[in-house]
Coordinates of C-alpha atoms in Angstrom, one line a residue:
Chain A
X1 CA 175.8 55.7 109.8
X2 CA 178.5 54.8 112.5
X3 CA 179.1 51.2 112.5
X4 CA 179.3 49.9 116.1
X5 CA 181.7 47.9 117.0
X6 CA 184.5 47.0 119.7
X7 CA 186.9 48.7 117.8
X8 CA 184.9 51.8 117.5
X9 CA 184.4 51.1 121.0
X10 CA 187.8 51.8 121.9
X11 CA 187.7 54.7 119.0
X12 CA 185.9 56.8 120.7
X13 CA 187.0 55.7 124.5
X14 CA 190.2 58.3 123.3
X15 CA 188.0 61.2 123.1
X16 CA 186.1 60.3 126.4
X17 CA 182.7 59.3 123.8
X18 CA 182.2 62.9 123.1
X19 CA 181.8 62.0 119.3
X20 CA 179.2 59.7 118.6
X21 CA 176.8 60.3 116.2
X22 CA 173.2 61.4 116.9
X23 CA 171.3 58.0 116.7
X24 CA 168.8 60.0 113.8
X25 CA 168.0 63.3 112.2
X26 CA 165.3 65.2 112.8
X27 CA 164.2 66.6 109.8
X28 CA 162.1 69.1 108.5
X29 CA 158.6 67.3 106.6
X30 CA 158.8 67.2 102.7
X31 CA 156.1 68.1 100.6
X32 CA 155.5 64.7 99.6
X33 CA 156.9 61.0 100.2
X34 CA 156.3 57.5 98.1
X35 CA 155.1 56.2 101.3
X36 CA 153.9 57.7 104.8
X37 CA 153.6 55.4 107.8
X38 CA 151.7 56.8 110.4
X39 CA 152.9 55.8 113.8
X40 CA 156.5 55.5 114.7
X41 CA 156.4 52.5 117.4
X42 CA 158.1 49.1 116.8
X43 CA 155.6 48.0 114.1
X44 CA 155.9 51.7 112.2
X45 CA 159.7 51.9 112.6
X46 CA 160.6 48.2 111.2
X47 CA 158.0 48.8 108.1
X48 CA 160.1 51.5 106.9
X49 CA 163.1 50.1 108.1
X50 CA 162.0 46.9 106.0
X51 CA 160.5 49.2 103.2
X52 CA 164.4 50.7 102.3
X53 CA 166.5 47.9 103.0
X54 CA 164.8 45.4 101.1
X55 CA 162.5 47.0 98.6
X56 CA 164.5 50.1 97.9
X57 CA 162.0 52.5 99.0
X58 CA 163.6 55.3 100.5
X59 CA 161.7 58.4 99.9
X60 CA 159.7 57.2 103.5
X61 CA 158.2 59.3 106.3
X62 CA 157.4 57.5 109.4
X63 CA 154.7 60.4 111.6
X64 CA 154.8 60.3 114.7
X65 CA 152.6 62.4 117.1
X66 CA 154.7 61.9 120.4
X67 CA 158.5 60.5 120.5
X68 CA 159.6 57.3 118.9
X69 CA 158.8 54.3 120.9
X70 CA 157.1 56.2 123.4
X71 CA 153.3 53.8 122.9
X72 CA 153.0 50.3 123.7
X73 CA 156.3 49.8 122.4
X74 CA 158.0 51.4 125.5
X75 CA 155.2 49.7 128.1
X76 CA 155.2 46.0 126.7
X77 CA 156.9 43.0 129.2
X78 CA 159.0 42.4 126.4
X79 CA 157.8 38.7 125.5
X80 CA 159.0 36.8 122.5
X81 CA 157.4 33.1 121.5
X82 CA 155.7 32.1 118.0
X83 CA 153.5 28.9 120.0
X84 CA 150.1 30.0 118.3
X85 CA 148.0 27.3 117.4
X86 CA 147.0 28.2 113.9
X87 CA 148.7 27.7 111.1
X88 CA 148.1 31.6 109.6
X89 CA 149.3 33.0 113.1
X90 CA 151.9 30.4 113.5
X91 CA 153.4 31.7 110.1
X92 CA 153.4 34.7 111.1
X93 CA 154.7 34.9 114.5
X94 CA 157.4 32.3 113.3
X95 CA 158.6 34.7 110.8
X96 CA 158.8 37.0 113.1
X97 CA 161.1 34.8 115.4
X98 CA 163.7 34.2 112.5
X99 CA 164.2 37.7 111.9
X100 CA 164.5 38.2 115.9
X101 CA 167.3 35.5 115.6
X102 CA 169.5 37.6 113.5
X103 CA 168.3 41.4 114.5
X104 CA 170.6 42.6 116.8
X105 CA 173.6 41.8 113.4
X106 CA 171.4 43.1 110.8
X107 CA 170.2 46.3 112.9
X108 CA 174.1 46.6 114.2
X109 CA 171.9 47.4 117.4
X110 CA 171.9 45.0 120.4
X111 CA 168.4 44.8 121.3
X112 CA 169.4 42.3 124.0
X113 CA 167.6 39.6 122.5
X114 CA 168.1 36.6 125.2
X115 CA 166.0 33.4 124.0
X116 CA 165.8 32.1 128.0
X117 CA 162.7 29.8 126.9
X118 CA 159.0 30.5 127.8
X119 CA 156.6 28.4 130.2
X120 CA 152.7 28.2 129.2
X121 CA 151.6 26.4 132.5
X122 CA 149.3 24.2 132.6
X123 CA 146.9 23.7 135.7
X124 CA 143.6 21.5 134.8
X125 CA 143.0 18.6 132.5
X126 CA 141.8 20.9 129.9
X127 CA 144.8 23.2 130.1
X128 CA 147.1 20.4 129.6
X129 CA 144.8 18.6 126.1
X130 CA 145.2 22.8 125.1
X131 CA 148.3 22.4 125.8
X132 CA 149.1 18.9 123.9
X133 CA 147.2 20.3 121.1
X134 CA 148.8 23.5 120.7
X135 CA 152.0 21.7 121.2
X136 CA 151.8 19.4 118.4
X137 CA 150.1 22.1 116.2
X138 CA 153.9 23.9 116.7
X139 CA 155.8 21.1 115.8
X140 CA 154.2 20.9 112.8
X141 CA 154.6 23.4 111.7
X142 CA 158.5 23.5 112.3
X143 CA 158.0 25.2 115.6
X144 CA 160.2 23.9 118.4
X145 CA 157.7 22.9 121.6
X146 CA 157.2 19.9 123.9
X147 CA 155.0 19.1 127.0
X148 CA 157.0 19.3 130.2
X149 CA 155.7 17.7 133.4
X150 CA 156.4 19.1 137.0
X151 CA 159.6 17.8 137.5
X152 CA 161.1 18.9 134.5
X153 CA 159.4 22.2 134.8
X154 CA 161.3 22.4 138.7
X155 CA 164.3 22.1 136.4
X156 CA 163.9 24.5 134.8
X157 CA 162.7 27.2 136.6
X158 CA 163.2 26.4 140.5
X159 CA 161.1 29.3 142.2
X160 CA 158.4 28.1 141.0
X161 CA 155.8 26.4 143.0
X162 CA 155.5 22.8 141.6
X163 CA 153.9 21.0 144.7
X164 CA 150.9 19.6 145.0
X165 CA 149.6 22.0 147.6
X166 CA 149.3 24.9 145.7
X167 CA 145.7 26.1 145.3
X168 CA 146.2 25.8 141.2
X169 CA 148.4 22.4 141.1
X170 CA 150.9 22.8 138.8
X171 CA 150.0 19.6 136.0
X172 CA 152.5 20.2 133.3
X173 CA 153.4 23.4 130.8
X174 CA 154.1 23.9 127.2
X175 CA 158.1 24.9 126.6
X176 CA 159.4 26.8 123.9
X177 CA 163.7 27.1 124.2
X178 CA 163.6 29.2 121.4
X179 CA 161.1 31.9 123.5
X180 CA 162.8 35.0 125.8
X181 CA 162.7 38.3 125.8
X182 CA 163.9 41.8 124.1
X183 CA 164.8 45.1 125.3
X184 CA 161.7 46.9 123.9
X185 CA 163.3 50.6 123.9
X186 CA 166.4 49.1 121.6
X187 CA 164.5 47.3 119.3
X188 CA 162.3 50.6 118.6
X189 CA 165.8 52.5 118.5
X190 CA 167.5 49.9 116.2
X191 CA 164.9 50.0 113.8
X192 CA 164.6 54.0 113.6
X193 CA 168.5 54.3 113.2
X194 CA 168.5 51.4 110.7
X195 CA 165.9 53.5 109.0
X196 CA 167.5 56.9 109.3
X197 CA 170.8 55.7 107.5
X198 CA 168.8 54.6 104.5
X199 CA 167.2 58.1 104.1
X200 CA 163.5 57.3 106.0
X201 CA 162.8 60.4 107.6
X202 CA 161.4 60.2 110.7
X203 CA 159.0 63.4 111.8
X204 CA 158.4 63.1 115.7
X205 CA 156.2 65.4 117.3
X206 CA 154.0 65.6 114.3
X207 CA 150.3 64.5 114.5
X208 CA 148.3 62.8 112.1
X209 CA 144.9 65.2 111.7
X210 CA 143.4 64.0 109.1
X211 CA 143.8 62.1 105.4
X212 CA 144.1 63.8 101.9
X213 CA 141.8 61.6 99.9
X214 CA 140.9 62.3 95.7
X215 CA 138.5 59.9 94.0
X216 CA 138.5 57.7 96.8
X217 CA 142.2 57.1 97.1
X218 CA 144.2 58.5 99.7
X219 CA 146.9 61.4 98.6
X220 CA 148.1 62.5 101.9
X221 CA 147.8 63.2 105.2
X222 CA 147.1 66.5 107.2
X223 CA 149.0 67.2 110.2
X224 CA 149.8 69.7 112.9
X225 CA 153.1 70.5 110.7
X226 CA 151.3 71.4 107.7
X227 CA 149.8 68.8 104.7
X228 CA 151.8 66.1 103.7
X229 CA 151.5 64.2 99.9
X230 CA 152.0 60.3 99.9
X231 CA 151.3 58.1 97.1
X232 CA 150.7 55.3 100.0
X233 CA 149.6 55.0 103.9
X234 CA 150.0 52.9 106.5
X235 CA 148.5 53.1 109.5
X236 CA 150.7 51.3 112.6
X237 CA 148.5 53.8 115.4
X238 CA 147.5 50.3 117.8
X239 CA 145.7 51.9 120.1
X240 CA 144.5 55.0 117.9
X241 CA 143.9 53.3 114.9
X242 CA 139.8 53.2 115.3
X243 CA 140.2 57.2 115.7
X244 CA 142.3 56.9 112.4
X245 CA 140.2 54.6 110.6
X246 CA 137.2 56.9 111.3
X247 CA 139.0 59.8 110.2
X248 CA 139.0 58.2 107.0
X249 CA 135.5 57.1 107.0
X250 CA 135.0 53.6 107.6
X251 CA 134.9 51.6 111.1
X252 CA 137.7 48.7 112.0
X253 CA 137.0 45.7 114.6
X254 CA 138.6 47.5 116.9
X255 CA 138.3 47.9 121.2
X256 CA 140.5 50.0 122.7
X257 CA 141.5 48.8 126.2
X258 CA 144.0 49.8 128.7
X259 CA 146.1 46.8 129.5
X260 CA 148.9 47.2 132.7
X261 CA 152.3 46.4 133.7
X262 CA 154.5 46.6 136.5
X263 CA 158.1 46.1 137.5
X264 CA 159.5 45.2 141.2
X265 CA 162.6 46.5 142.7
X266 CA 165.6 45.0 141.3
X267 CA 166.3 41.5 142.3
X268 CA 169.2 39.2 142.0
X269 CA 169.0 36.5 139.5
X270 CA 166.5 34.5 140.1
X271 CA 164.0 33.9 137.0
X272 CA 165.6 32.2 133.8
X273 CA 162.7 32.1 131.9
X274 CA 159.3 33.4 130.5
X275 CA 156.6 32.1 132.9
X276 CA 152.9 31.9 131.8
X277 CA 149.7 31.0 133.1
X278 CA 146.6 31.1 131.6
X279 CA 144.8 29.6 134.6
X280 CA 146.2 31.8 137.6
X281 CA 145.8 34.8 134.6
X282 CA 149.7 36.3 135.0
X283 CA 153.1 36.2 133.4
X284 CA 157.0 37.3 134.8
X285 CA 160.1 37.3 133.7
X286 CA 163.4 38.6 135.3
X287 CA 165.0 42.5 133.2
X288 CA 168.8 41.9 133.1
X289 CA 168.8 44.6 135.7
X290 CA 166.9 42.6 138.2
X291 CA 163.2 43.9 138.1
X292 CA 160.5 41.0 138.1
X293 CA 158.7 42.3 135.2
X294 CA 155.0 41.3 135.6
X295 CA 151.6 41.8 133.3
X296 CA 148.2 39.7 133.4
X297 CA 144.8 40.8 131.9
X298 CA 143.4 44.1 130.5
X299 CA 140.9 46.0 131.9
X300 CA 137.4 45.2 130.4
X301 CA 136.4 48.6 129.9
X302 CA 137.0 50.6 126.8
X303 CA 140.1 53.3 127.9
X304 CA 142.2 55.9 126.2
X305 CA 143.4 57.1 129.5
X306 CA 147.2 55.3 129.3
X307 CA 146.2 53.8 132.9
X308 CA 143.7 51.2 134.7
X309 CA 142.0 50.3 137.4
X310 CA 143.5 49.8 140.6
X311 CA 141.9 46.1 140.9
X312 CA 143.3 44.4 137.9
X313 CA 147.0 45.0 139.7
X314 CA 146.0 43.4 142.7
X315 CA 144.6 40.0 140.6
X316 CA 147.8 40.5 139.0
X317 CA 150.2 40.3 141.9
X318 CA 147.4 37.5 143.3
X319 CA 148.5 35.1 140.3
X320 CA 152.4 36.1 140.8
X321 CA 152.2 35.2 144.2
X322 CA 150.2 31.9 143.5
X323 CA 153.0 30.6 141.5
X324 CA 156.3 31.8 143.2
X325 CA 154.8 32.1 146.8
X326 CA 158.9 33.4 147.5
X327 CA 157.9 36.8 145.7
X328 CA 155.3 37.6 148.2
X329 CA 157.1 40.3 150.0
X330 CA 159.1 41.8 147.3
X331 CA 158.2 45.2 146.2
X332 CA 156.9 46.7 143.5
X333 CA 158.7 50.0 141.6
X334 CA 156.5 51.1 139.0
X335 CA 153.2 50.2 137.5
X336 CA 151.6 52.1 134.1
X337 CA 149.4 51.2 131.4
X338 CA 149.0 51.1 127.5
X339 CA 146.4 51.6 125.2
X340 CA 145.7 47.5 123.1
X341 CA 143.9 47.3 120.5
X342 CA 141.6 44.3 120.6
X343 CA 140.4 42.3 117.7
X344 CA 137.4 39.9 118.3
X345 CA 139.4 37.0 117.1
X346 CA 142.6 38.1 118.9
X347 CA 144.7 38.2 116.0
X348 CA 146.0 41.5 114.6
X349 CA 144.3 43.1 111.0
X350 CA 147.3 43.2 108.1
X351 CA 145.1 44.8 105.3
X352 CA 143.5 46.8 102.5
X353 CA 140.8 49.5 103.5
X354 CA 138.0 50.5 101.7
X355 CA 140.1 53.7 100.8
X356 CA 142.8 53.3 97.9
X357 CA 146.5 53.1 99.2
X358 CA 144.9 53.3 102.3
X359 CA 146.4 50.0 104.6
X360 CA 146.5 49.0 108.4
X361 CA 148.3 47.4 110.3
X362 CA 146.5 46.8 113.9
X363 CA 144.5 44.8 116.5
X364 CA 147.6 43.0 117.6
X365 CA 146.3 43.1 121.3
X366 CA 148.0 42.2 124.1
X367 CA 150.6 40.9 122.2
X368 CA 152.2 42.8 119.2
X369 CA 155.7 43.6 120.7
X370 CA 156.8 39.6 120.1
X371 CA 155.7 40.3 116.0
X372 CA 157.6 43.5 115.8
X373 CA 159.7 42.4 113.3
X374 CA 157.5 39.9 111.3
X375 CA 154.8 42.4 111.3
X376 CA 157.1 45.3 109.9
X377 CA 158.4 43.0 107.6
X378 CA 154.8 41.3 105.6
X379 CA 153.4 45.0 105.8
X380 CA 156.7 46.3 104.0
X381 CA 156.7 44.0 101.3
X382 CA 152.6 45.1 101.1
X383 CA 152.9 48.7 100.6
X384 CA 155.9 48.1 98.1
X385 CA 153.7 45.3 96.3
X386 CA 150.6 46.8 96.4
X387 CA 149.4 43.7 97.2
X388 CA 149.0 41.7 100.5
X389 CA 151.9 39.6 101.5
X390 CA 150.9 35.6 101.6
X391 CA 151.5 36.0 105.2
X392 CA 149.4 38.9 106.0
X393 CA 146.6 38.1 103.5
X394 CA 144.6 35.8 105.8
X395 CA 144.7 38.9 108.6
X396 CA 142.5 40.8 106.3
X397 CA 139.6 43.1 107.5
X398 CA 137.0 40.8 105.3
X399 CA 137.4 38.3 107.6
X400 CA 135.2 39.5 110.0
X401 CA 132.3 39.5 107.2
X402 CA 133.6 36.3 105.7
X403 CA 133.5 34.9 109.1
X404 CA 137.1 33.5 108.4
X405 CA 138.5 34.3 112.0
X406 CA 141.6 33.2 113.1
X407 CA 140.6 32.3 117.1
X408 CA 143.9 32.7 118.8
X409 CA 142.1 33.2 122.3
X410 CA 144.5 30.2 123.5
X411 CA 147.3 30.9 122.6
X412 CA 147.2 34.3 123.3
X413 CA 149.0 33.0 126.8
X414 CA 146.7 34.8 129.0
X415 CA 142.7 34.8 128.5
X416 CA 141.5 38.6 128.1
Chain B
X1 CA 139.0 52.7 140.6
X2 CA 135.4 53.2 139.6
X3 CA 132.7 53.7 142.1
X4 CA 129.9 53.2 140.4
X5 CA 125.8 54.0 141.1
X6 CA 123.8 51.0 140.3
X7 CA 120.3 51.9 139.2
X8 CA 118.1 49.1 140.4
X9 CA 120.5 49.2 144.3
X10 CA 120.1 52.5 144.1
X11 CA 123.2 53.0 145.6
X12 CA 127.1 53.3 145.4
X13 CA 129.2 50.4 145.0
X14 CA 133.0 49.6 144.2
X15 CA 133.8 48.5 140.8
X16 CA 135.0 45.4 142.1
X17 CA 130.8 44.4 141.9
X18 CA 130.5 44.8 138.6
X19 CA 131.5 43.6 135.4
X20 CA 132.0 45.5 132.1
X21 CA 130.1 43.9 129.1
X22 CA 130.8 46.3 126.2
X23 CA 129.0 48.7 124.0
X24 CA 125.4 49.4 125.2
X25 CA 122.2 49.8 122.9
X26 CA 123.5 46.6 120.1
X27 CA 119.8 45.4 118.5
X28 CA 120.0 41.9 117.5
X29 CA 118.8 41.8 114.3
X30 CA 115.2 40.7 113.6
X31 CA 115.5 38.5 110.8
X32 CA 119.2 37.1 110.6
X33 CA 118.7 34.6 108.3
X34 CA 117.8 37.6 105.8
X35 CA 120.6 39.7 107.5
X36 CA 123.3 40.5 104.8
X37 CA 127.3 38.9 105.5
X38 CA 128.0 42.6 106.2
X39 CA 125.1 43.4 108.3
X40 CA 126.2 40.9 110.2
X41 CA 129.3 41.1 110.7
X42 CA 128.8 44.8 111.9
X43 CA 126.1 43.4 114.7
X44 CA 128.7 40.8 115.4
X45 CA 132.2 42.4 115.4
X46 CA 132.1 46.1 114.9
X47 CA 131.7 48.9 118.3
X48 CA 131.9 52.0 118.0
X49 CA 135.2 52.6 120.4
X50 CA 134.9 56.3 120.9
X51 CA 137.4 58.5 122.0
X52 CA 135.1 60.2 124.4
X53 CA 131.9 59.9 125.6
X54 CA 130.6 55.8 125.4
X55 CA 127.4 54.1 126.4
X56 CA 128.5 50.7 127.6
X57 CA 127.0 47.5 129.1
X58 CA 127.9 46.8 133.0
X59 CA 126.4 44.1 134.9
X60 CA 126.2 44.0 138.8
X61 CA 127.8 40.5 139.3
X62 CA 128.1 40.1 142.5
X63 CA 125.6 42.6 143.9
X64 CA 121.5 42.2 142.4
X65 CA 123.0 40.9 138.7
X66 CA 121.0 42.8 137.1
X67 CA 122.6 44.7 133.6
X68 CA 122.6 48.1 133.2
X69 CA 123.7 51.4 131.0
X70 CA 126.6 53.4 131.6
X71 CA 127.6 56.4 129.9
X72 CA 131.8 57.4 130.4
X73 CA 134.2 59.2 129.1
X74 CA 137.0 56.9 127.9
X75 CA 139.5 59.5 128.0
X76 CA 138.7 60.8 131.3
X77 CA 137.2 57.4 132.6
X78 CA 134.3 59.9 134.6
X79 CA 131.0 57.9 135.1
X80 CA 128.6 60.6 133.0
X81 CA 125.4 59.0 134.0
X82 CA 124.2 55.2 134.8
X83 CA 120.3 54.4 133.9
X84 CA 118.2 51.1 133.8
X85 CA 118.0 48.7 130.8
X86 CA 115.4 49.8 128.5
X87 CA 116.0 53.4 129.3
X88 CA 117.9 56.2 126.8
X89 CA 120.9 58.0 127.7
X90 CA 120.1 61.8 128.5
X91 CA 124.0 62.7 128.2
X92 CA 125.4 62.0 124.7
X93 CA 128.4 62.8 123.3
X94 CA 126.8 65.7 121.5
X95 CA 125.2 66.9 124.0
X96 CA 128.7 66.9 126.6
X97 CA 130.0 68.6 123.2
X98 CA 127.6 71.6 123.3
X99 CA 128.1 71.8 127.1
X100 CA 124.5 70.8 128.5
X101 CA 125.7 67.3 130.2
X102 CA 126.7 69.2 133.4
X103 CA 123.5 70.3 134.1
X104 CA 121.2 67.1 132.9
X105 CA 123.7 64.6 134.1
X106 CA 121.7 63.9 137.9
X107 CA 123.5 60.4 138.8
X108 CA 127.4 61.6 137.9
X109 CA 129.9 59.0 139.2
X110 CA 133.4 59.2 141.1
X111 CA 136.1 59.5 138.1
X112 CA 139.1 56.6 138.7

């Protein structure tokens, strides 16, 4: 792999950049791999990525049935914070903020990781004991957080409406410095070059059809490019994962939903932060090219159809407005949807199946983009183990027969 | 945007009305305190989520509130058929599979 650097920078500036390398291969399937990971997204792409650099697994397929990225990856609005209010999804989301720290070194990728701070806001006396609670809960467990009142919030973010004759006061908000944003596209990219050096091959336009099982343990998978053997199989689909799990015979907790975005014309600077609000039900932060990028609730209907109703983006720009009244006449570029897969308990599944070698790694929601590395990481060191990582165990499927649910409906930032 | 026939109105109304409260046709079971952990668990937690055809749970919020069925395609989002609590679907996904839906399907909706 080309190292990039400044130097190489230069390097290459003498022959006008002609001669970079090709980010990846794109290689022709094998007839069988150590492990197959179905679904070449963020999640997919770090799990191998983590699978060769730190458990020496390199004889990895990642299957992809589109292009890499190209899911809920590609649509997110970018948020990164680890403020949950348990302790299980606190570990894990915190984990998941470390490696962030130092990604853009290990990957030799920038994926633009800017920790501009994220505002939870706060408009009711309940909001702000949720709030307080959650708050504390953070601190201890070693995540940074404090309360913020108005004034301090002004400070920190100045287009915002603080005054008290807003419709949804403005009481206070939760603050995390060490919370931004990530260029989604890079950290996809970063991972699946990262991977590629360390032999992974990674098999776009190849679609998962069905699983290879013998004596109840998964062999393989079948796929538009012919059968593929694998001693293990995980399953990083999001949206698509109930369609997978039922092509391997059992049922997950799963409800597919289609959950929208948008992006405005570019601006200048205006927005240094993440802003929140479960209340007014929307959150926006500023691209480094300018675009207010904007998301608020899914649609409540079950949807495979990539877009939503017409509806939910006018609640959405509703809440926008409601807290920075000066964005009322700015325009908006593009609007799309993704496919979330919803867990009752709004925390993702990290787990076993009923089928040998079979594992998943789904139901992050609304909010999986902000795991991406954590999540690759715990379901890495899984598939290498063969057992759960003490991280990921409590995200297991039994839960929702144990009744051990993990209610993260706060702190999922908006309410869903 | 849906627009969406409301069986006890009787007529068309904007989705904006209605509210969408999940997978249609759940029984509660009868006896839960001799309901198994995994029995319930599936009654509490587990849908269907279909690729395709789905009978779902809409009320009419701010219209006459009354719940009723819905049968869509999630792929397609087309309104298949709506009918009245208490009532069975007469467009299933096997029958839209062996091509009959077109011609049973009576109340078909405006696709979003």
């Amino acid at each position: 792999m080309q190292r990039y650097s400044g130097f190489s920078l230069v390097k290459h500036a003498l022959s006008h950049h002609e001669n970079w390398q090709r980010h990846w291969r794109n290689p022709a399937p094998k007839k069988e791999y150590d492990v197959v990971i179905v679904g070449g997204g963020g999640h997919g792409l770090a799990t191998a990525y983590y699978l060769a650099k730190e458990h020496g697994i390199t004889n990895v397929a990642v299957i992809e049935k589109g292009w890499l990225g190209g899911g809920n990856t590609a649509r997110n609005t970018t948020i990164v914070r680890s403020n949950y209010l348990w302790d299980e999804a606190a570990a894990l989301y915190e984990h998941a903020m470390k490696l962030w720290e130092g990604l853009s070194q290990d990957l030799n990728y920038n994926v633009m990781f800017s920790q501009r701070g994220v505002l939870n806001l706060g408009h009711t006396l309940q909001d702000m004991r949720d709030i307080q609670r959650r708050v504390n809960a953070n601190r201890l467990n070693g995540i940074d957080g404090e309360v913020v009142t108005p004034e301090r919030i002004k400070e920190i973010e100045p287009a915002l409406d603080v005054s008290a004759r807003a419709r949804y006061p403005i009481l206070g908000a939760s603050w995390q410095p060490r919370g931004g944003v990530a260029r989604h596209d890079a950290v996809a990219w970063g991972f699946a070059r990262g991977a590629d050096a360390l032999g992974v091959d990674l098999l776009q336009q190849t679609e998962v059809t069905g699983f290879k099982m013998l004596d109840g343990k998964v062999v393989g998978v079948h796929t538009n490019r012919g059968d593929i053997g694998a001693k293990t199989v995980g399953c990083v689909t999001a949206g698509n994962s109930g369609t997978l799990a039922k092509m391997a015979g059992f049922q997950l907790p799963l409800e597919s939903h289609p959950l929208q975005a948008l992006v405005s014309e570019p601006l200048k600077p205006i927005l240094n932060t993440v802003t929140m609000s479960n209340h007014v039900h929307g959150y926006i932060s500023q691209s480094d090219k300018g675009d207010l990028v904007i998301g608020a609730g899914i649609d409540g209907y079950l949807g495979y159809g990539q877009r939503g109703s017409f509806s939910i983006v006018e609640h959405t720009l509703q809440a926008i407005v409601e807290m920075f009244p000066v964005f009322s006449r700015v325009r908006m570029n593009r609007q799309w949807g993704g496919i979330v897969d919803t867990t009752p308990d709004a925390c993702p599944i990290i787990s076993r199946t009923p089928v040998r070698g079979l594992y998943f790694n789904c139901g992050w929601g609304t909010g999986g983009f902000k795991a991406t590395p954590g999540s690759g990481n715990v379901f890495a060191w899984s598939l290498a183990h063969g057992q759960m990582h003490p991280i990921a165990a409590p995200f297991s499927i039994d839960r929702f027969r144990t009744g051990a649910l993990i209610d993260e409906h706060g702190a999922a930032g908006v309410a869903h | 945007m849906f627009y969406i026939y409301c069986p006890y109105c009787a007529e068309y109304r904007e989705e904006e009305e209605f509210h969408p409260k999940g997978q249609a046709h759940i029984a509660r079971p009868l006896d839960p305190m001799a309901t198994s952990d995994d029995a319930w668990g599936d009654y509490l937690f587990f849908r269907d989520n279909p690729r395709g055809v789905h009978h779902e749970l809409w009320v009419h919020a701010v219209g006459c509130r009354k719940f009723f069925n819905v049968t869509r395609d999630t792929r397609t989002y087309a309104i298949l058929e709506t009918y009245r609590i208490g009532e069975q679907p007469s467009v299933t996904a096997d029958s839209v599979s062996t091509g009959s839906a077109a011609s049973t399907a009576t109340l078909t909706g405006v696709q979003a």
